[in-house]
Short mmCIF file of C-alpha atoms in Angstrom, two decimals:
data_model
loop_
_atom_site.label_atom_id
_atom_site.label_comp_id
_atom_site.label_asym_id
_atom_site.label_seq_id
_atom_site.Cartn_x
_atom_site.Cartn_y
_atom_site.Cartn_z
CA UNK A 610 0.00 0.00 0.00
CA UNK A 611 1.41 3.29 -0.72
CA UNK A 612 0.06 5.57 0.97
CA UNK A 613 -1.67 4.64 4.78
CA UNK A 614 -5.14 5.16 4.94
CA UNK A 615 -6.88 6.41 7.65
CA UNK A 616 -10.14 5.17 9.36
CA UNK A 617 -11.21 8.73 9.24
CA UNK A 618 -9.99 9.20 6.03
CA UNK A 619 -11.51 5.87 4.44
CA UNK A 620 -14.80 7.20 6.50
CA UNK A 621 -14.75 10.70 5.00
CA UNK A 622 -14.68 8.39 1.27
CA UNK A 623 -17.65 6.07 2.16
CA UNK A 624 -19.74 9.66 2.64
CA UNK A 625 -18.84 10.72 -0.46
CA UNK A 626 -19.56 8.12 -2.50
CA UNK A 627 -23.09 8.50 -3.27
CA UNK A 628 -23.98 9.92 0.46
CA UNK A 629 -23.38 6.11 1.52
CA UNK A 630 -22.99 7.38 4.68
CA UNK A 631 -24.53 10.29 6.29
CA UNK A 632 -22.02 12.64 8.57
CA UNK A 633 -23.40 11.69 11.86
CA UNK A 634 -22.87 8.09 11.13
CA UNK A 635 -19.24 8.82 10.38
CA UNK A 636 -18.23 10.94 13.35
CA UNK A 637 -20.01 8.29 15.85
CA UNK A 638 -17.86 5.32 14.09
CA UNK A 639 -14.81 7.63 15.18
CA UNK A 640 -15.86 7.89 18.33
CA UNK A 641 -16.63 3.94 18.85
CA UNK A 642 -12.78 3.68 17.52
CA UNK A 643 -11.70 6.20 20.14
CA UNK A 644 -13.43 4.38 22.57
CA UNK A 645 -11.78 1.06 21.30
CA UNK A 646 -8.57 2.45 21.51
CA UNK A 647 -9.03 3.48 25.22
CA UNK A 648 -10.35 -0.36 25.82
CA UNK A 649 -6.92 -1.83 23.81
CA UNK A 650 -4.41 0.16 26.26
CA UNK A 651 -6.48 -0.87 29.83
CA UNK A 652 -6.26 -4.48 28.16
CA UNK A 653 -2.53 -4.39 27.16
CA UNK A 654 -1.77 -3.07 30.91
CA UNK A 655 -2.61 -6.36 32.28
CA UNK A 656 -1.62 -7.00 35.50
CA UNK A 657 0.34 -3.86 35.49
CA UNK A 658 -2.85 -2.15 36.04
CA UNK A 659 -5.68 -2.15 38.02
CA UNK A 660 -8.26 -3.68 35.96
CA UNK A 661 -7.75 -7.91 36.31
CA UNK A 662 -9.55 -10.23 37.98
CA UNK A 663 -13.33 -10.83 38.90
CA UNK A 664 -15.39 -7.52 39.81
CA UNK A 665 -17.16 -10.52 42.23
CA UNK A 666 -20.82 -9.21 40.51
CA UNK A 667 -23.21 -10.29 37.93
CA UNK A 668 -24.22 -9.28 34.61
CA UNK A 669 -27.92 -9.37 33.45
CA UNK A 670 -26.86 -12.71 31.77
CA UNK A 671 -26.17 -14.11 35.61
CA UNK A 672 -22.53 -14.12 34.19
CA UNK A 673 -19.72 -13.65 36.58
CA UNK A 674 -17.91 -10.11 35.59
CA UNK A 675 -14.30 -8.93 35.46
CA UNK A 676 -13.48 -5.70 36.22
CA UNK A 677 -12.43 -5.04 32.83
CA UNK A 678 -16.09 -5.53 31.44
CA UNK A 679 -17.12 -2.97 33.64
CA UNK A 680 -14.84 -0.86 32.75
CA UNK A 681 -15.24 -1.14 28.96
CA UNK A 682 -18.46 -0.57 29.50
CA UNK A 683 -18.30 2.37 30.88
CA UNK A 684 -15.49 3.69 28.26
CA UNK A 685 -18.31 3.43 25.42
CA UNK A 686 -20.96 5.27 27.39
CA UNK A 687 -18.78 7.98 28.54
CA UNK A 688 -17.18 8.22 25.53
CA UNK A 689 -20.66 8.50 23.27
CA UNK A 690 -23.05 9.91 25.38
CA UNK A 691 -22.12 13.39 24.79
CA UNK A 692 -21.36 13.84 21.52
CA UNK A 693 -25.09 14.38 20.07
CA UNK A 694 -25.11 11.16 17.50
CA UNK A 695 -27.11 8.86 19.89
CA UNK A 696 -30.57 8.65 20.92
CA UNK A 697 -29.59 5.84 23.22
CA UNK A 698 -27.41 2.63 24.08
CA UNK A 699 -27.95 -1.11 24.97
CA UNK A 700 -25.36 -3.40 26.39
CA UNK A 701 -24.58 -7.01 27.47
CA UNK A 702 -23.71 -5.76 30.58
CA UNK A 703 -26.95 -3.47 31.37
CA UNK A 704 -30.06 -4.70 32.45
CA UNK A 705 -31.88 -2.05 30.46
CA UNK A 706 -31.42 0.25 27.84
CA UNK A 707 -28.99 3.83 28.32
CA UNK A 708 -30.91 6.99 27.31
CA UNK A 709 -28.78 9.64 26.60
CA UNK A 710 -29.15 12.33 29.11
CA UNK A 711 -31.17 15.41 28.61
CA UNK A 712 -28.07 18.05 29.36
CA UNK A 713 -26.84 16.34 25.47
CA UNK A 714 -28.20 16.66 22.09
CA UNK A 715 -30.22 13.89 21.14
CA UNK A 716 -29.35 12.41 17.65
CA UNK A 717 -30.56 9.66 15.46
CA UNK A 718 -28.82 6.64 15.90
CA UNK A 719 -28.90 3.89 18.70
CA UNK A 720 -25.45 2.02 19.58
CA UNK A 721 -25.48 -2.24 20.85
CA UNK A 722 -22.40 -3.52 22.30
CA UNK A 723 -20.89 -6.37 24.06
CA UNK A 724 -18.04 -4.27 25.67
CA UNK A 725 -15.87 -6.83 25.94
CA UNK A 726 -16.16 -10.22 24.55
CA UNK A 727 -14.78 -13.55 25.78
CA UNK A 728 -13.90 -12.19 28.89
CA UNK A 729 -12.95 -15.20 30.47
CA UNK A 730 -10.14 -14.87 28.23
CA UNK A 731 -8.68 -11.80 29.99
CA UNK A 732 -6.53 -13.06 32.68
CA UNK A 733 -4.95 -15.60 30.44
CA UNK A 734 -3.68 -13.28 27.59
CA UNK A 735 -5.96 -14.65 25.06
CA UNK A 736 -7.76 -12.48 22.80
CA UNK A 737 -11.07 -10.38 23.53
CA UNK A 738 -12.76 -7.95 21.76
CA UNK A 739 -15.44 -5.57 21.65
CA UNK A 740 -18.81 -6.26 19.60
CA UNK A 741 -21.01 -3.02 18.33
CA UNK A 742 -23.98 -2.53 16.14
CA UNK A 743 -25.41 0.81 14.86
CA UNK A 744 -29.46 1.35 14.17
CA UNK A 745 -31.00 4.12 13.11
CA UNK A 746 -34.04 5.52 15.73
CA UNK A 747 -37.77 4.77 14.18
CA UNK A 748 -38.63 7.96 12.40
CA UNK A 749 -41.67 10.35 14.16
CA UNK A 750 -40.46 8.80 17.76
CA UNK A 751 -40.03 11.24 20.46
CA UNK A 752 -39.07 9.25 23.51
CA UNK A 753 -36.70 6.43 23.30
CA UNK A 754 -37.74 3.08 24.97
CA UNK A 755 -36.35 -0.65 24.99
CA UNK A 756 -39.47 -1.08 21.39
CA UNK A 757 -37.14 1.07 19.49
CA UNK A 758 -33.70 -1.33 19.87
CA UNK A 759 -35.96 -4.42 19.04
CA UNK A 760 -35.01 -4.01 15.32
CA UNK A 761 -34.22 -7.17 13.08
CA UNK A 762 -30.27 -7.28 11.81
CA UNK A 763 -30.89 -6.05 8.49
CA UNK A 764 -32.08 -3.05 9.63
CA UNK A 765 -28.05 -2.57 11.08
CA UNK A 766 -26.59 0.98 9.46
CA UNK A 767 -23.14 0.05 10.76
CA UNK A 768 -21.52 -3.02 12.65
CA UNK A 769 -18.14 -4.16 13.32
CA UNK A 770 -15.77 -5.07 16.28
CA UNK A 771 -11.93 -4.57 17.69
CA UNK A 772 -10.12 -7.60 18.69
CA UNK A 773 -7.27 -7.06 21.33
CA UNK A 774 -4.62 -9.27 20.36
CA UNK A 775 -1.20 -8.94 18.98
CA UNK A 776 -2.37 -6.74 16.81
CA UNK A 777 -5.47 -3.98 17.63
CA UNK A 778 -7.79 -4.68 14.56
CA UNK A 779 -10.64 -2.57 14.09
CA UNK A 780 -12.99 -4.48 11.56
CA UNK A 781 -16.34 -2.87 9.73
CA UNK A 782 -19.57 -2.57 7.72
CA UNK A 783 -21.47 -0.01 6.70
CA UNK A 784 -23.26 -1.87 3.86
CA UNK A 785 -20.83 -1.65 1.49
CA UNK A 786 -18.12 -5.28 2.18
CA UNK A 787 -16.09 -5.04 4.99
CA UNK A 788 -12.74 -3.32 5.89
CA UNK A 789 -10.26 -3.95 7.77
CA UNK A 790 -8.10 -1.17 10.50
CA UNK A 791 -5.21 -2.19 12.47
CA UNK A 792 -3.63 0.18 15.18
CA UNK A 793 -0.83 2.46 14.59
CA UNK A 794 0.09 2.65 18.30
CA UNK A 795 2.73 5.50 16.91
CA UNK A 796 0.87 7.84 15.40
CA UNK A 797 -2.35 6.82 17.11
CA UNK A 798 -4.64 6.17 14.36
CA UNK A 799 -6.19 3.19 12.66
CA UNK A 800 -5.01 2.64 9.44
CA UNK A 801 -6.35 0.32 6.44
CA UNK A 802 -4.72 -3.00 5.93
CA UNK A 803 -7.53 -4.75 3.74
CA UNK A 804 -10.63 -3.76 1.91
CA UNK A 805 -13.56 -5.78 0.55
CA UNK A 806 -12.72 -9.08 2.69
CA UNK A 807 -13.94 -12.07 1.22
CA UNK A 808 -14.15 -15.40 2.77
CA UNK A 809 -13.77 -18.60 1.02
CA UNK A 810 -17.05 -20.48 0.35
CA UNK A 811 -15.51 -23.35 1.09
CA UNK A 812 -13.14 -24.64 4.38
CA UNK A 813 -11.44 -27.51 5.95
CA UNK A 814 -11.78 -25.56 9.32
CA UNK A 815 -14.27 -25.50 11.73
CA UNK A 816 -14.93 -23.96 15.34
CA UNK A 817 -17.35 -25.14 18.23
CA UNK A 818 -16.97 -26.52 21.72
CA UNK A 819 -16.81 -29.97 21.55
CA UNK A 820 -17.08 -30.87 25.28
CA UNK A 821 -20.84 -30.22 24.19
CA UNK A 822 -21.23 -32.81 22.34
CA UNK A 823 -23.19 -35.04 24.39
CA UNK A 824 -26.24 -32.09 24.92
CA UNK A 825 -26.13 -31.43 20.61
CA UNK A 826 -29.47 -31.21 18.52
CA UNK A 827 -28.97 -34.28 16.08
CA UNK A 828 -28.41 -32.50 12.91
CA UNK A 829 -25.10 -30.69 15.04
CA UNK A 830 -23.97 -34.02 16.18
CA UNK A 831 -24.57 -35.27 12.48
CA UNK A 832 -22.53 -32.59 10.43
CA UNK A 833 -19.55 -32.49 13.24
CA UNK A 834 -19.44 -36.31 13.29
CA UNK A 835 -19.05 -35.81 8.87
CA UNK A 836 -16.09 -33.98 9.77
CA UNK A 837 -14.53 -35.65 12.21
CA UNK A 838 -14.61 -38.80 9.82
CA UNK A 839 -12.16 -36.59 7.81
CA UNK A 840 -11.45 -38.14 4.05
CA UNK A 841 -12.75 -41.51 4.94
CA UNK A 842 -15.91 -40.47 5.03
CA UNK A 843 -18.70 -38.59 3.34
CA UNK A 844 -17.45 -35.16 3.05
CA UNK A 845 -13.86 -36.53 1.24
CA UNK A 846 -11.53 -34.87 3.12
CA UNK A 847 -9.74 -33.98 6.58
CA UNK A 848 -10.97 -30.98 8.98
CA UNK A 849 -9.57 -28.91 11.51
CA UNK A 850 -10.93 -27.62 14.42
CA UNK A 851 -10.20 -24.31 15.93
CA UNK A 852 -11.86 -22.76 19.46
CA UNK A 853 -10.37 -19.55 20.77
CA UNK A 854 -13.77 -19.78 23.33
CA UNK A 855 -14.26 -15.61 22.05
CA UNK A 856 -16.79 -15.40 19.24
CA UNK A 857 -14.62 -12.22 18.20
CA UNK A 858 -11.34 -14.37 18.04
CA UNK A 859 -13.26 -17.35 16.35
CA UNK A 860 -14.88 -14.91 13.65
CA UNK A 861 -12.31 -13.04 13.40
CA UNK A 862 -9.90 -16.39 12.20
CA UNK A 863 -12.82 -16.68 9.91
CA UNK A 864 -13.13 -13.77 8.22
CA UNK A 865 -9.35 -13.55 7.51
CA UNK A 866 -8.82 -17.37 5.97
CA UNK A 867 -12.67 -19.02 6.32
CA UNK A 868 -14.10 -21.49 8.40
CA UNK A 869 -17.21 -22.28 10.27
CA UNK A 870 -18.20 -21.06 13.41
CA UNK A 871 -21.21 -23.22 15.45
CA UNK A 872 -22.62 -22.25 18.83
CA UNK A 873 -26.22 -24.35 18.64
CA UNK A 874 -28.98 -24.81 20.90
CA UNK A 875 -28.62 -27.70 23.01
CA UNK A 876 -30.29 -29.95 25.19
CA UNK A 877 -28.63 -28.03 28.93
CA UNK A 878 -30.97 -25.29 28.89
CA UNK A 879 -33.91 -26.62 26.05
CA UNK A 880 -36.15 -23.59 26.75
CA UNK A 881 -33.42 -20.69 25.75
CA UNK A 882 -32.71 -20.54 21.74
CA UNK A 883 -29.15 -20.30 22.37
CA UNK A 884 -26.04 -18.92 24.16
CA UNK A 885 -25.09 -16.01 22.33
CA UNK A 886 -26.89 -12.58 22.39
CA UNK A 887 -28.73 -11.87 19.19
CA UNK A 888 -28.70 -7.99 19.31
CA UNK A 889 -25.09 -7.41 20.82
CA UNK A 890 -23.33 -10.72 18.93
CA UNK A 891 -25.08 -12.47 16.50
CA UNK A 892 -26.73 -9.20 14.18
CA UNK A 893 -23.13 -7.45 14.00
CA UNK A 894 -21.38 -10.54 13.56
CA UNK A 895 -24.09 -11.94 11.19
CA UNK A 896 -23.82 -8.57 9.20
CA UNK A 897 -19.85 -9.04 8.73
CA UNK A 898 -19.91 -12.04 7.81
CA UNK A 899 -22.45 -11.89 4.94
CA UNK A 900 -21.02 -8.72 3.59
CA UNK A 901 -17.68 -10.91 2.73
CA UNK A 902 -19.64 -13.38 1.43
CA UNK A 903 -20.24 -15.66 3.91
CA UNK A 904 -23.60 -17.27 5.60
CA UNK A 905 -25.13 -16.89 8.99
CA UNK A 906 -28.63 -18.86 10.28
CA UNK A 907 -29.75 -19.81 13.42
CA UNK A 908 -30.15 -23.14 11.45
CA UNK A 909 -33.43 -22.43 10.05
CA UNK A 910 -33.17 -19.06 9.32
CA UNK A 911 -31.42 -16.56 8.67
CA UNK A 912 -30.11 -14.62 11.52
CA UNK A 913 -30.86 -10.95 10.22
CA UNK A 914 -34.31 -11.69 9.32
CA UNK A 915 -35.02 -12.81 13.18
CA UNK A 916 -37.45 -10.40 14.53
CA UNK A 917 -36.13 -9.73 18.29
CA UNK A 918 -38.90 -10.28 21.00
CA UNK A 919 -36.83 -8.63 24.02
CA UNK A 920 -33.16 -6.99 24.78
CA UNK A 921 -31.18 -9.47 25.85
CA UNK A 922 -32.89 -12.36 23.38
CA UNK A 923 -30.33 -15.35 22.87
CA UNK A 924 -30.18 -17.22 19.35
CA UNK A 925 -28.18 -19.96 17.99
CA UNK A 926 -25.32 -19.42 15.37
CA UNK A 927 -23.84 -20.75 12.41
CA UNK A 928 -22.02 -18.90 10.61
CA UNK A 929 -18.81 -18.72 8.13
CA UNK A 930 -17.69 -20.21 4.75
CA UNK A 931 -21.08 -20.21 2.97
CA UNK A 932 -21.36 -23.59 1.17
CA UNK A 933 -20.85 -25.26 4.82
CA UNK A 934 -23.35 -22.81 6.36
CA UNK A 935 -25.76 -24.14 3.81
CA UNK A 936 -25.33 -27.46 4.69
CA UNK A 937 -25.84 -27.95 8.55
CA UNK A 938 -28.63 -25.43 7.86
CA UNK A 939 -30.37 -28.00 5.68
CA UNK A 940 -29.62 -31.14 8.28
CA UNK A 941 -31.95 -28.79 10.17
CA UNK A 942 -34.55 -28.77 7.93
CA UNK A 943 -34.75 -32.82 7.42
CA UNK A 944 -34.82 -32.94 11.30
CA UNK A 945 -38.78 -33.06 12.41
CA UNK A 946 -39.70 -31.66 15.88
CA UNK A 947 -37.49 -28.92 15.65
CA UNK A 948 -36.72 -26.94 18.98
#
């Protein structure tokens, strides 16, 4: 590349192109990559700081949290509730939603994120990451209230996440394919490493927790046992498996060589849809991953056209190279009974 591009630079394009994105949109990106940035430098502290361990409280998800997820969270609100983009904010961490206080302007957009995901991760130096999604307030609504987050996925303006690892990456969507942003820790900026990702349709790699296995739906248990038979058997040919135990690690590996992330419904808790959050994990994630090219269901559907019932709503995911998407999605649909 010859010349570095910035994220506010490649931002300041998008908007020009045909108005693809409006200005608001692009100064509250910049400010969920400020944010980021602020997240990446309490993370790469470590124990040199004062933000490891357990915070010894719960999330609304009766999750154990570390004091880093509280303080990410906090880093986003602070950092967004002031500068007149938002209407209001939802996170995995909040019971309900954040209106943006009355002393700020009140703007048109509404902001989702998992503050920091995989946290269990975070006192083993092993990649997290933060999760966001950008809507766009119903038009004619005064008041903000939990009805107006409770929009399907493909009503997302902007989604993307940053993955504290080795590298900071900040990766994105605003409609139009997804780029790619690592951190410049000298000059302080992200910068453009890759444009219009694409991700294989097909793979020899796939990603899900196998100590599971016992509590699977049968059409899981069915396409992991195809690839665990490797070349011998019906699929022709050896797989790997991968499990960081961070979606944002595991999609991340996914978006830069393929794969196939799976985190189903199973039999532990039958009455929940699944683990992950839909609004906070699943939509973004979902969004990514289709605009390189990819597939993402919750094995009968597809995950952006999943009208959302309540905040915090839980779904199951498939999601990744799309010819393998495809076809655990259609051992679902031979299965009868389905949960």
């Amino acid at each position: 590349m010859s010349s570095k591009v910035s994220l506010t630079r490649y931002l300041i394009e998008q908007q020009r192109i045909d108005g693809h994105i409006p200005s608001q949109l692009r100064l509250l990106l910049e400010v969920v990559a400020r944010a980021c940035k602020s997240i990446s430098q309490a993370v790469n502290k470590g124990a040199l700081g004062s933000a490891m361990g357990s915070a010894e409280s719960e999330n609304v998800q009766g999750e154990m949290q570390k004091k880093l997820d509280i303080i990410a969270n906090e880093v986003l609100i602070e950092a967004n509730e002031w500068g007149g983009h938002l209407a209001g904010m939802a996170s995995e961490e909040m019971d309900t939603i954040y209106v943006v206080p009355n002393r700020y302007p009140k703007g048109e957009y509404l902001l989702l994120f998992d503050p920091l995901d995989g946290s269990s991760n975070i006192d083993i130096n092993v990649s997290i990451g933060t999760i966001f999604s950008v809507l766009k307030m119903p038009e004619d609504d005064r008041g903000v209230d939990e009805a107006d987050f409770l929009q399907a996925g493909n009503k997302q303006v902007a989604a993307g996440y940053c993955i504290y690892g080795p590298q900071t990456t900040l990766v994105l969507t605003v409609g139009d394919g997804v780029a790619m942003f690592t951190l410049d820790r000298e000059q302080g900026s992200f910068v453009l490493i890759e444009e219009n990702v694409r991700i294989p349709e097909d793979t020899k790699e796939f990603a899900i927790n196998m100590s599971n296995m016992r509590h699977w739906d049968a059409p899981v248990k069915r396409y992991v046992d195809e690839l665990l038979a490797g070349k011998d058997g019906p699929r022709g040919k050896d797989f790997n498996m991968r499990w960081v135990a961070a979606m944002v690690a595991d999609v991340h590996r996914i978006l830069c060589r393929g794969g196939i992330f799976l985190y189903p419904w199973d039999k532990r808790e039958p009455e929940k849809a699944g683990k992950l959050r839909l609004m906070y994990e699943a939509n973004p994630m979902s969004w990514l991953i289709e605009q390189a090219g990819g597939a993402a269901t919750n094995g009968h559907q597809r995950i952006l056209d999943i009208q959302p019932g309540k905040l915090h709503e839980r779904v199951s995911v498939i999601l990744g190279s799309k010819n393998e998407v495809e076809r655990v999605t259609s051992y679902h649909g031979e299965k009868l009974g389905k949960p």
